[in-house]
mmCIF file of C-alpha atoms and ligand atoms in Angstrom:
data_model
loop_
_atom_site.group_PDB
_atom_site.id
_atom_site.type_symbol
_atom_site.label_atom_id
_atom_site.label_comp_id
_atom_site.label_asym_id
_atom_site.label_seq_id
_atom_site.Cartn_x
_atom_site.Cartn_y
_atom_site.Cartn_z
ATOM 1 C CA MET A 1 -0.181 -0.110 0.368
ATOM 2 C CA LYS A 2 2.569 2.437 0.577
ATOM 3 C CA ASN A 3 4.582 1.968 -2.653
ATOM 4 C CA GLN A 4 1.346 2.264 -4.314
ATOM 5 C CA ILE A 5 0.151 5.505 -2.497
ATOM 6 C CA GLU A 6 4.167 6.829 -3.158
ATOM 7 C CA GLN A 7 4.139 5.872 -6.824
ATOM 8 C CA LEU A 8 -0.094 7.696 -7.610
ATOM 9 C CA LYS A 9 1.568 11.128 -4.422
ATOM 10 C CA LYS A 10 4.596 11.339 -7.846
ATOM 11 C CA GLU A 11 1.482 10.472 -10.834
ATOM 12 C CA LYS A 12 -1.220 13.299 -9.826
ATOM 13 C CA ASN A 13 1.420 15.587 -8.245
ATOM 14 C CA ALA A 14 -0.129 15.040 -4.917
ATOM 15 C CA VAL A 15 0.943 16.041 -1.199
ATOM 16 C CA ILE A 16 -0.307 14.620 2.119
ATOM 17 C CA LEU A 17 -0.541 16.090 4.778
ATOM 18 C CA ALA A 18 -1.595 14.792 8.561
ATOM 19 C CA HIS A 19 -2.230 15.945 12.079
ATOM 20 C CA TYR A 20 -0.261 13.909 14.893
ATOM 21 C CA TYR A 21 -3.515 13.112 15.925
ATOM 22 C CA ALA A 22 -4.206 10.387 12.872
ATOM 23 C CA PRO A 23 -3.125 7.023 12.457
ATOM 24 C CA ALA A 24 1.023 6.443 13.321
ATOM 25 C CA GLU A 25 0.902 4.739 9.806
ATOM 26 C CA VAL A 26 -0.617 7.759 8.080
ATOM 27 C CA GLN A 27 1.789 9.839 9.735
ATOM 28 C CA GLU A 28 4.788 7.596 8.599
ATOM 29 C CA ILE A 29 4.317 8.144 4.944
ATOM 30 C CA ALA A 30 2.938 11.681 5.184
ATOM 31 C CA ASP A 31 4.873 14.526 3.631
ATOM 32 C CA TYR A 32 4.055 16.719 6.666
ATOM 33 C CA VAL A 33 3.035 15.996 9.723
ATOM 34 C CA GLY A 34 2.175 19.050 12.354
ATOM 35 C CA ASP A 35 -0.150 20.585 14.239
ATOM 36 C CA SER A 36 -3.303 22.612 13.144
ATOM 37 C CA PHE A 37 -1.140 25.749 12.787
ATOM 38 C CA TYR A 38 1.768 24.334 10.639
ATOM 39 C CA LEU A 39 -0.648 22.476 8.505
ATOM 40 C CA ALA A 40 -2.418 25.425 7.699
ATOM 41 C CA LYS A 41 0.801 27.560 6.398
ATOM 42 C CA ILE A 42 1.730 23.995 4.417
ATOM 43 C CA ALA A 43 -1.252 24.097 2.723
ATOM 44 C CA LYS A 44 -1.391 27.776 1.694
ATOM 45 C CA GLN A 45 2.328 27.465 0.632
ATOM 46 C CA SER A 46 1.769 24.209 -1.259
ATOM 47 C CA LYS A 47 2.785 23.558 -5.160
ATOM 48 C CA ALA A 48 0.857 20.001 -5.547
ATOM 49 C CA ASP A 49 -2.087 19.961 -7.666
ATOM 50 C CA ILE A 50 -4.123 17.809 -4.990
ATOM 51 C CA ILE A 51 -3.878 18.154 -1.576
ATOM 52 C CA VAL A 52 -5.002 14.980 0.911
ATOM 53 C CA PHE A 53 -5.261 15.949 4.308
ATOM 54 C CA CYS A 54 -5.360 13.323 7.300
ATOM 55 C CA GLY A 55 -7.244 15.241 9.855
ATOM 56 C CA VAL A 56 -10.987 15.882 10.696
ATOM 57 C CA TYR A 57 -12.813 17.729 8.554
ATOM 58 C CA PHE A 58 -12.191 21.862 9.669
ATOM 59 C CA MET A 59 -8.458 21.209 8.810
ATOM 60 C CA GLY A 60 -9.481 20.135 5.318
ATOM 61 C CA GLU A 61 -11.975 22.635 4.375
ATOM 62 C CA SER A 62 -9.242 25.262 6.093
ATOM 63 C CA ALA A 63 -7.109 23.899 3.467
ATOM 64 C CA LYS A 64 -9.276 23.941 0.486
ATOM 65 C CA ILE A 65 -10.708 27.917 1.648
ATOM 66 C CA LEU A 66 -6.819 28.596 1.323
ATOM 67 C CA ASN A 67 -6.633 26.906 -1.940
ATOM 68 C CA PRO A 68 -8.996 27.248 -3.861
ATOM 69 C CA ASP A 69 -7.700 26.467 -7.027
ATOM 70 C CA LYS A 70 -6.462 22.849 -5.979
ATOM 71 C CA LYS A 71 -8.281 19.701 -5.414
ATOM 72 C CA VAL A 72 -8.282 18.789 -1.060
ATOM 73 C CA LEU A 73 -9.310 15.476 -0.643
ATOM 74 C CA MET A 74 -9.840 13.985 3.000
ATOM 75 C CA PRO A 75 -9.700 9.659 3.045
ATOM 76 C CA ASP A 76 -12.880 10.399 4.876
ATOM 77 C CA LEU A 77 -14.883 13.340 5.053
ATOM 78 C CA THR A 78 -16.961 12.081 7.840
ATOM 79 C CA ALA A 79 -14.197 12.281 10.232
ATOM 80 C CA ASP A 80 -15.405 16.168 12.287
ATOM 81 C CA CYS A 81 -14.341 17.601 15.076
ATOM 82 C CA ALA A 82 -17.575 17.286 17.550
ATOM 83 C CA MET A 83 -16.016 21.461 19.134
ATOM 84 C CA ALA A 84 -15.763 22.317 15.686
ATOM 85 C CA HIS A 85 -20.078 23.173 16.024
ATOM 86 C CA MET A 86 -20.255 24.190 19.661
ATOM 87 C CA VAL A 87 -21.484 27.856 19.347
ATOM 88 C CA ALA A 88 -25.143 28.542 20.058
ATOM 89 C CA ASP A 89 -27.167 30.570 16.540
ATOM 90 C CA GLY A 90 -27.020 34.147 17.235
ATOM 91 C CA ILE A 91 -25.346 34.356 20.237
ATOM 92 C CA ILE A 92 -22.221 36.079 18.052
ATOM 93 C CA ASP A 93 -24.832 38.747 17.225
ATOM 94 C CA GLU A 94 -25.538 39.092 20.455
ATOM 95 C CA MET A 95 -22.273 39.916 21.539
ATOM 96 C CA ARG A 96 -21.744 42.284 18.632
ATOM 97 C CA ASN A 97 -24.922 44.195 20.381
ATOM 98 C CA LYS A 98 -23.431 44.239 23.525
ATOM 99 C CA TYR A 99 -19.895 45.421 22.617
ATOM 100 C CA ASP A 100 -18.613 48.110 20.410
ATOM 101 C CA ASP A 101 -15.154 47.167 20.463
ATOM 102 C CA LEU A 102 -15.483 43.198 19.935
ATOM 103 C CA ALA A 103 -13.082 41.532 18.323
ATOM 104 C CA VAL A 104 -14.313 37.556 17.804
ATOM 105 C CA VAL A 105 -11.684 35.251 18.323
ATOM 106 C CA CYS A 106 -12.433 32.007 16.365
ATOM 107 C CA TYR A 107 -10.297 28.625 17.363
ATOM 108 C CA ILE A 108 -9.486 27.341 13.781
ATOM 109 C CA ASN A 109 -11.386 23.864 15.250
ATOM 110 C CA SER A 110 -14.786 25.487 13.909
ATOM 111 C CA THR A 111 -16.899 25.375 11.173
ATOM 112 C CA ALA A 112 -16.107 27.722 7.640
ATOM 113 C CA GLU A 113 -19.629 29.094 8.772
ATOM 114 C CA LEU A 114 -18.376 29.967 12.256
ATOM 115 C CA LYS A 115 -15.305 31.656 10.615
ATOM 116 C CA CYS A 116 -17.490 33.814 8.853
ATOM 117 C CA GLN A 117 -18.579 35.322 11.431
ATOM 118 C CA SER A 118 -15.406 35.932 13.067
ATOM 119 C CA ASP A 119 -12.273 38.593 13.064
ATOM 120 C CA VAL A 120 -9.735 36.229 13.108
ATOM 121 C CA CYS A 121 -9.085 32.945 13.896
ATOM 122 C CA VAL A 122 -6.212 31.476 16.192
ATOM 123 C CA THR A 123 -5.310 27.572 16.889
ATOM 124 C CA SER A 124 -3.596 26.776 19.983
ATOM 125 C CA SER A 125 -0.573 27.459 19.394
ATOM 126 C CA ASN A 126 -0.864 30.936 18.183
ATOM 127 C CA ALA A 127 -3.856 32.443 20.146
ATOM 128 C CA VAL A 128 -2.099 34.235 22.955
ATOM 129 C CA GLU A 129 0.049 36.358 21.037
ATOM 130 C CA ILE A 130 -2.638 36.888 18.754
ATOM 131 C CA VAL A 131 -5.292 38.209 21.300
ATOM 132 C CA LYS A 132 -2.557 40.035 22.909
ATOM 133 C CA ALA A 133 -1.921 41.602 19.096
ATOM 134 C CA LEU A 134 -5.562 42.313 18.654
ATOM 135 C CA PRO A 135 -6.355 46.254 19.504
ATOM 136 C CA ASN A 136 -9.780 45.441 20.891
ATOM 137 C CA LYS A 137 -10.284 45.287 24.743
ATOM 138 C CA ASN A 138 -13.550 43.008 24.401
ATOM 139 C CA ILE A 139 -13.073 39.801 22.884
ATOM 140 C CA PHE A 140 -15.074 36.529 22.477
ATOM 141 C CA PHE A 141 -13.528 33.691 22.236
ATOM 142 C CA ILE A 142 -15.336 30.392 19.935
ATOM 143 C CA PRO A 143 -15.607 28.018 20.287
ATOM 144 C CA ASP A 144 -13.211 26.202 23.172
ATOM 145 C CA ARG A 145 -13.553 27.186 26.794
ATOM 146 C CA ASN A 146 -10.763 25.964 27.723
ATOM 147 C CA LEU A 147 -7.746 27.460 25.171
ATOM 148 C CA GLY A 148 -9.944 30.652 26.167
ATOM 149 C CA ARG A 149 -9.383 30.510 29.397
ATOM 150 C CA PHE A 150 -5.956 29.701 29.596
ATOM 151 C CA VAL A 151 -5.388 32.383 27.057
ATOM 152 C CA ALA A 152 -7.651 34.788 28.850
ATOM 153 C CA GLU A 153 -5.293 34.107 32.282
ATOM 154 C CA GLN A 154 -2.627 35.352 30.340
ATOM 155 C CA ILE A 155 -4.250 38.261 29.132
ATOM 156 C CA PRO A 156 -5.668 39.939 31.882
ATOM 157 C CA GLU A 157 -5.567 43.388 30.765
ATOM 158 C CA LYS A 158 -8.659 42.051 28.086
ATOM 159 C CA ASN A 159 -11.918 41.268 28.673
ATOM 160 C CA ILE A 160 -12.053 38.073 27.003
ATOM 161 C CA ILE A 161 -15.947 36.423 26.901
ATOM 162 C CA ILE A 162 -15.727 32.921 26.799
ATOM 163 C CA ASN A 163 -18.304 30.731 24.547
ATOM 164 C CA ASP A 164 -19.229 27.480 26.691
ATOM 165 C CA GLY A 165 -17.408 24.799 24.270
ATOM 166 C CA TYR A 166 -15.238 21.869 24.604
ATOM 167 C CA CYS A 167 -13.449 18.913 23.321
ATOM 168 C CA PRO A 168 -15.380 15.856 24.528
ATOM 169 C CA ILE A 169 -11.578 13.709 24.232
ATOM 170 C CA HIS A 170 -9.823 16.168 26.383
ATOM 171 C CA ALA A 171 -12.731 16.868 28.697
ATOM 172 C CA LYS A 172 -13.028 13.116 29.814
ATOM 173 C CA ILE A 173 -9.670 13.057 30.997
ATOM 174 C CA ALA A 174 -9.750 12.937 34.922
ATOM 175 C CA ALA A 175 -7.904 15.301 37.233
ATOM 176 C CA ASP A 176 -7.807 11.038 39.265
ATOM 177 C CA GLN A 177 -7.087 9.291 36.327
ATOM 178 C CA LEU A 178 -4.104 11.886 35.897
ATOM 179 C CA THR A 179 -3.079 11.812 39.892
ATOM 180 C CA ALA A 180 -2.902 7.752 39.790
ATOM 181 C CA VAL A 181 -0.064 8.176 36.626
ATOM 182 C CA LYS A 182 1.319 10.731 38.443
ATOM 183 C CA GLU A 183 1.616 7.784 41.524
ATOM 184 C CA LYS A 184 3.318 5.452 39.059
ATOM 185 C CA TYR A 185 5.342 7.646 37.612
ATOM 186 C CA PRO A 186 6.527 10.248 40.402
ATOM 187 C CA ARG A 187 9.484 11.166 38.244
ATOM 188 C CA ALA A 188 7.417 12.268 34.814
ATOM 189 C CA ILE A 189 6.571 15.759 34.726
ATOM 190 C CA VAL A 190 3.336 16.844 33.040
ATOM 191 C CA LEU A 191 2.630 17.957 29.701
ATOM 192 C CA SER A 192 -0.685 18.910 28.516
ATOM 193 C CA HIS A 193 -2.767 20.645 25.802
ATOM 194 C CA PRO A 194 -5.050 23.276 26.553
ATOM 195 C CA GLU A 195 -8.553 22.463 26.033
ATOM 196 C CA CYS A 196 -8.117 20.724 29.190
ATOM 197 C CA GLU A 197 -9.896 20.777 31.636
ATOM 198 C CA PRO A 198 -8.643 23.532 34.365
ATOM 199 C CA GLU A 199 -8.241 20.988 37.287
ATOM 200 C CA ILE A 200 -5.501 19.225 34.818
ATOM 201 C CA LEU A 201 -4.229 22.469 33.954
ATOM 202 C CA LYS A 202 -3.574 22.909 37.462
ATOM 203 C CA LEU A 203 -1.893 19.323 37.473
ATOM 204 C CA SER A 204 0.670 20.087 34.297
ATOM 205 C CA ASP A 205 4.201 21.728 34.391
ATOM 206 C CA TYR A 206 4.173 22.506 30.703
ATOM 207 C CA ILE A 207 0.880 23.577 28.514
ATOM 208 C CA GLY A 208 1.379 23.848 24.734
ATOM 209 C CA SER A 209 -0.436 23.214 20.965
ATOM 210 C CA THR A 210 0.472 19.224 19.910
ATOM 211 C CA ALA A 211 3.597 20.697 17.937
ATOM 212 C CA ASP A 212 4.994 22.306 21.612
ATOM 213 C CA ILE A 213 4.317 19.431 23.504
ATOM 214 C CA ILE A 214 6.479 17.242 21.035
ATOM 215 C CA THR A 215 9.236 20.917 21.127
ATOM 216 C CA TYR A 216 9.273 20.620 25.010
ATOM 217 C CA ALA A 217 9.966 16.821 25.452
ATOM 218 C CA LYS A 218 12.564 16.963 22.871
ATOM 219 C CA GLN A 219 14.527 19.888 24.387
ATOM 220 C CA SER A 220 13.860 18.815 28.150
ATOM 221 C CA ASP A 221 16.477 17.333 30.355
ATOM 222 C CA VAL A 222 13.786 15.195 31.762
ATOM 223 C CA ASN A 223 13.498 11.561 30.537
ATOM 224 C CA GLU A 224 9.537 10.858 31.585
ATOM 225 C CA PHE A 225 6.490 12.675 30.663
ATOM 226 C CA ILE A 226 3.055 12.723 31.471
ATOM 227 C CA ILE A 227 0.987 13.254 28.297
ATOM 228 C CA CYS A 228 -2.205 15.000 28.625
ATOM 229 C CA THR A 229 -3.713 15.334 24.851
ATOM 230 C CA GLU A 230 -4.965 12.873 22.033
ATOM 231 C CA ASP A 231 -2.195 9.518 22.184
ATOM 232 C CA GLY A 232 -1.641 10.447 18.629
ATOM 233 C CA VAL A 233 1.313 12.211 19.078
ATOM 234 C CA ASN A 234 3.099 9.280 21.431
ATOM 235 C CA TYR A 235 4.364 8.278 17.490
ATOM 236 C CA LYS A 236 6.067 11.568 17.124
ATOM 237 C CA LEU A 237 7.632 11.699 20.463
ATOM 238 C CA VAL A 238 8.851 7.793 20.941
ATOM 239 C CA THR A 239 10.511 8.423 16.976
ATOM 240 C CA ASP A 240 11.803 11.491 18.505
ATOM 241 C CA ASN A 241 13.262 10.469 21.634
ATOM 242 C CA PRO A 242 13.785 6.850 21.738
ATOM 243 C CA ASP A 243 15.348 6.907 25.082
ATOM 244 C CA LYS A 244 12.922 8.851 26.871
ATOM 245 C CA LYS A 245 9.362 7.286 28.071
ATOM 246 C CA PHE A 246 6.055 8.525 27.835
ATOM 247 C CA TYR A 247 3.186 8.048 29.804
ATOM 248 C CA PHE A 248 -0.992 8.947 28.985
ATOM 249 C CA PRO A 249 -3.880 8.815 31.894
ATOM 250 C CA ASN A 250 -5.957 5.669 31.899
ATOM 251 C CA PRO A 251 -8.123 5.048 29.330
ATOM 252 C CA HIS A 252 -5.730 6.760 26.894
ATOM 253 C CA PRO A 253 -7.221 10.073 25.158
ATOM 254 C CA CYS A 254 -8.558 9.159 21.132
ATOM 255 C CA CYS A 255 -10.033 11.060 19.053
ATOM 256 C CA ALA A 256 -12.150 7.904 16.699
ATOM 257 C CA ASP A 257 -12.783 10.858 14.564
ATOM 258 C CA MET A 258 -9.022 11.357 13.673
ATOM 259 C CA LYS A 259 -8.428 7.413 13.426
ATOM 260 C CA LEU A 260 -10.708 7.311 10.533
ATOM 261 C CA ASN A 261 -7.891 8.600 8.352
ATOM 262 C CA ALA A 262 -6.804 4.673 7.596
ATOM 263 C CA LEU A 263 -3.959 4.028 4.839
ATOM 264 C CA GLU A 264 -6.217 1.831 3.108
ATOM 265 C CA SER A 265 -8.724 5.218 2.883
ATOM 266 C CA VAL A 266 -5.660 7.329 1.533
ATOM 267 C CA LEU A 267 -4.753 4.757 -0.961
ATOM 268 C CA SER A 268 -8.260 4.720 -2.253
ATOM 269 C CA VAL A 269 -8.583 8.331 -1.990
ATOM 270 C CA LEU A 270 -5.516 8.980 -4.138
ATOM 271 C CA LEU A 271 -6.416 6.432 -6.356
ATOM 272 C CA ASN A 272 -10.566 7.712 -7.208
ATOM 273 C CA GLU A 273 -10.102 10.997 -5.631
ATOM 274 C CA ASP A 274 -13.521 11.089 -4.592
ATOM 275 C CA LYS A 275 -13.674 12.845 -1.303
ATOM 276 C CA GLU A 276 -13.058 15.892 -2.307
ATOM 277 C CA VAL A 277 -13.821 18.956 -0.030
ATOM 278 C CA ILE A 278 -16.355 22.011 -1.703
ATOM 279 C CA VAL A 279 -16.944 25.032 -0.221
ATOM 280 C CA ASP A 280 -19.376 27.091 -0.986
ATOM 281 C CA ASP A 281 -17.813 30.553 -2.618
ATOM 282 C CA ALA A 282 -19.795 32.716 -0.591
ATOM 283 C CA VAL A 283 -18.988 30.716 2.339
ATOM 284 C CA ARG A 284 -15.201 30.755 1.209
ATOM 285 C CA ILE A 285 -14.503 34.223 0.880
ATOM 286 C CA GLY A 286 -16.253 34.902 4.222
ATOM 287 C CA SER A 287 -13.663 32.819 6.331
ATOM 288 C CA LEU A 288 -10.568 33.308 4.030
ATOM 289 C CA LEU A 289 -10.032 36.699 5.774
ATOM 290 C CA PRO A 290 -9.887 35.800 9.400
ATOM 291 C CA LEU A 291 -7.828 32.876 8.437
ATOM 292 C CA GLU A 292 -5.308 35.314 6.076
ATOM 293 C CA ARG A 293 -5.617 37.146 9.253
ATOM 294 C CA MET A 294 -4.132 34.454 11.552
ATOM 295 C CA LEU A 295 -1.407 33.608 8.815
ATOM 296 C CA GLU A 296 -0.211 37.007 9.266
ATOM 297 C CA LEU A 297 -0.691 37.764 12.976
ATOM 298 C CA GLY A 298 1.258 34.508 13.651
ATOM 299 C CA LYS A 299 4.046 34.699 11.638
HETATM 300 P P1 13P B 301 -3.437 21.541 17.768
HETATM 301 O O1 13P B 301 -3.564 23.069 17.343
HETATM 302 O O2 13P B 301 -2.121 20.889 18.843
HETATM 303 O O3 13P B 301 -2.886 21.121 16.199
HETATM 304 O O4 13P B 301 -4.352 20.893 18.530
HETATM 305 C C1 13P B 301 -5.901 20.389 17.491
HETATM 306 C C2 13P B 301 -6.573 19.870 18.122
HETATM 307 O O5 13P B 301 -7.550 19.193 17.609
HETATM 308 C C3 13P B 301 -6.538 19.355 19.515
HETATM 309 O O6 13P B 301 -7.560 18.455 20.047
HETATM 310 FE FE1 SF4 B 302 -11.601 18.074 18.109
HETATM 311 FE FE2 SF4 B 302 -11.090 17.215 20.356
HETATM 312 FE FE3 SF4 B 302 -10.567 15.494 17.762
HETATM 313 FE FE4 SF4 B 302 -9.371 17.615 18.562
HETATM 314 S S1 SF4 B 302 -9.635 16.091 19.966
HETATM 315 S S2 SF4 B 302 -10.203 17.413 16.420
HETATM 316 S S3 SF4 B 302 -10.630 18.976 19.448
HETATM 317 S S4 SF4 B 302 -12.712 16.095 18.859
#
């Protein structure tokens, strides 16, 4: 399968992008593997005719919005991010009516329709610096309450109103599960994604995006880590650091949608070119600006 994928990629001038949560065998054959911000930048710069995006729908959709003339395919178009939809109808208008000087800051884990109603997108690796750089004092942060709270704690001078969405996978990591791993491996330090609930972040030694966690573990002198994020990151952590140990809370956090990106489906979509991401023109134009603003401010 891997050989066939390689051959098809060459024949069709296709490139494979995979998120760190994709299955290990897909990360292995991907041309670029990274966090959401890195993959959005790569998608924007790509010279390929076809982008195969192994992630969840909002990621493939963002790649298409940034590359309207390219064919963006996904191994499984039903791979969705539950949090991407967690903003109540009408709430953005309500907030805009309430505050004159409001910036709607939209985590990239959101539908394109939500991006259309926003001023700027952010990812977990640039949210703090982008919100800091905005001239607005009043910010409505959608959809993630946990990333929103993490940003607000670091920018106390702004009034950050937080929408009540969350990632069901990170929200399931419970403090007693983390405490049990900490007791078992007392020398390990805790690296967590900001989508975790506050009680997990309070018990953490470092908080960052998937790429930040991977960089931190590589540069650290410590040899044992407890990782509070989706367990797909284990592949890169172990590849980069064969002598270090990585533990996860039990049960391992696992995003079933990310795991829909099976190797067989990558091959099939490259062969048949049938699972194409299509974005309506009006939605594409409306959501391009906040995405481009993110790429500009996050440079
Ligand atoms: P990153 O911003 O670290 O890629 O995280 C994306 C995500 O979906 C986390 O659950
Ligand atoms: Fe969405 Fe959570 Fe899956 Fe990330 S881990 S893609 S936030 S459901």
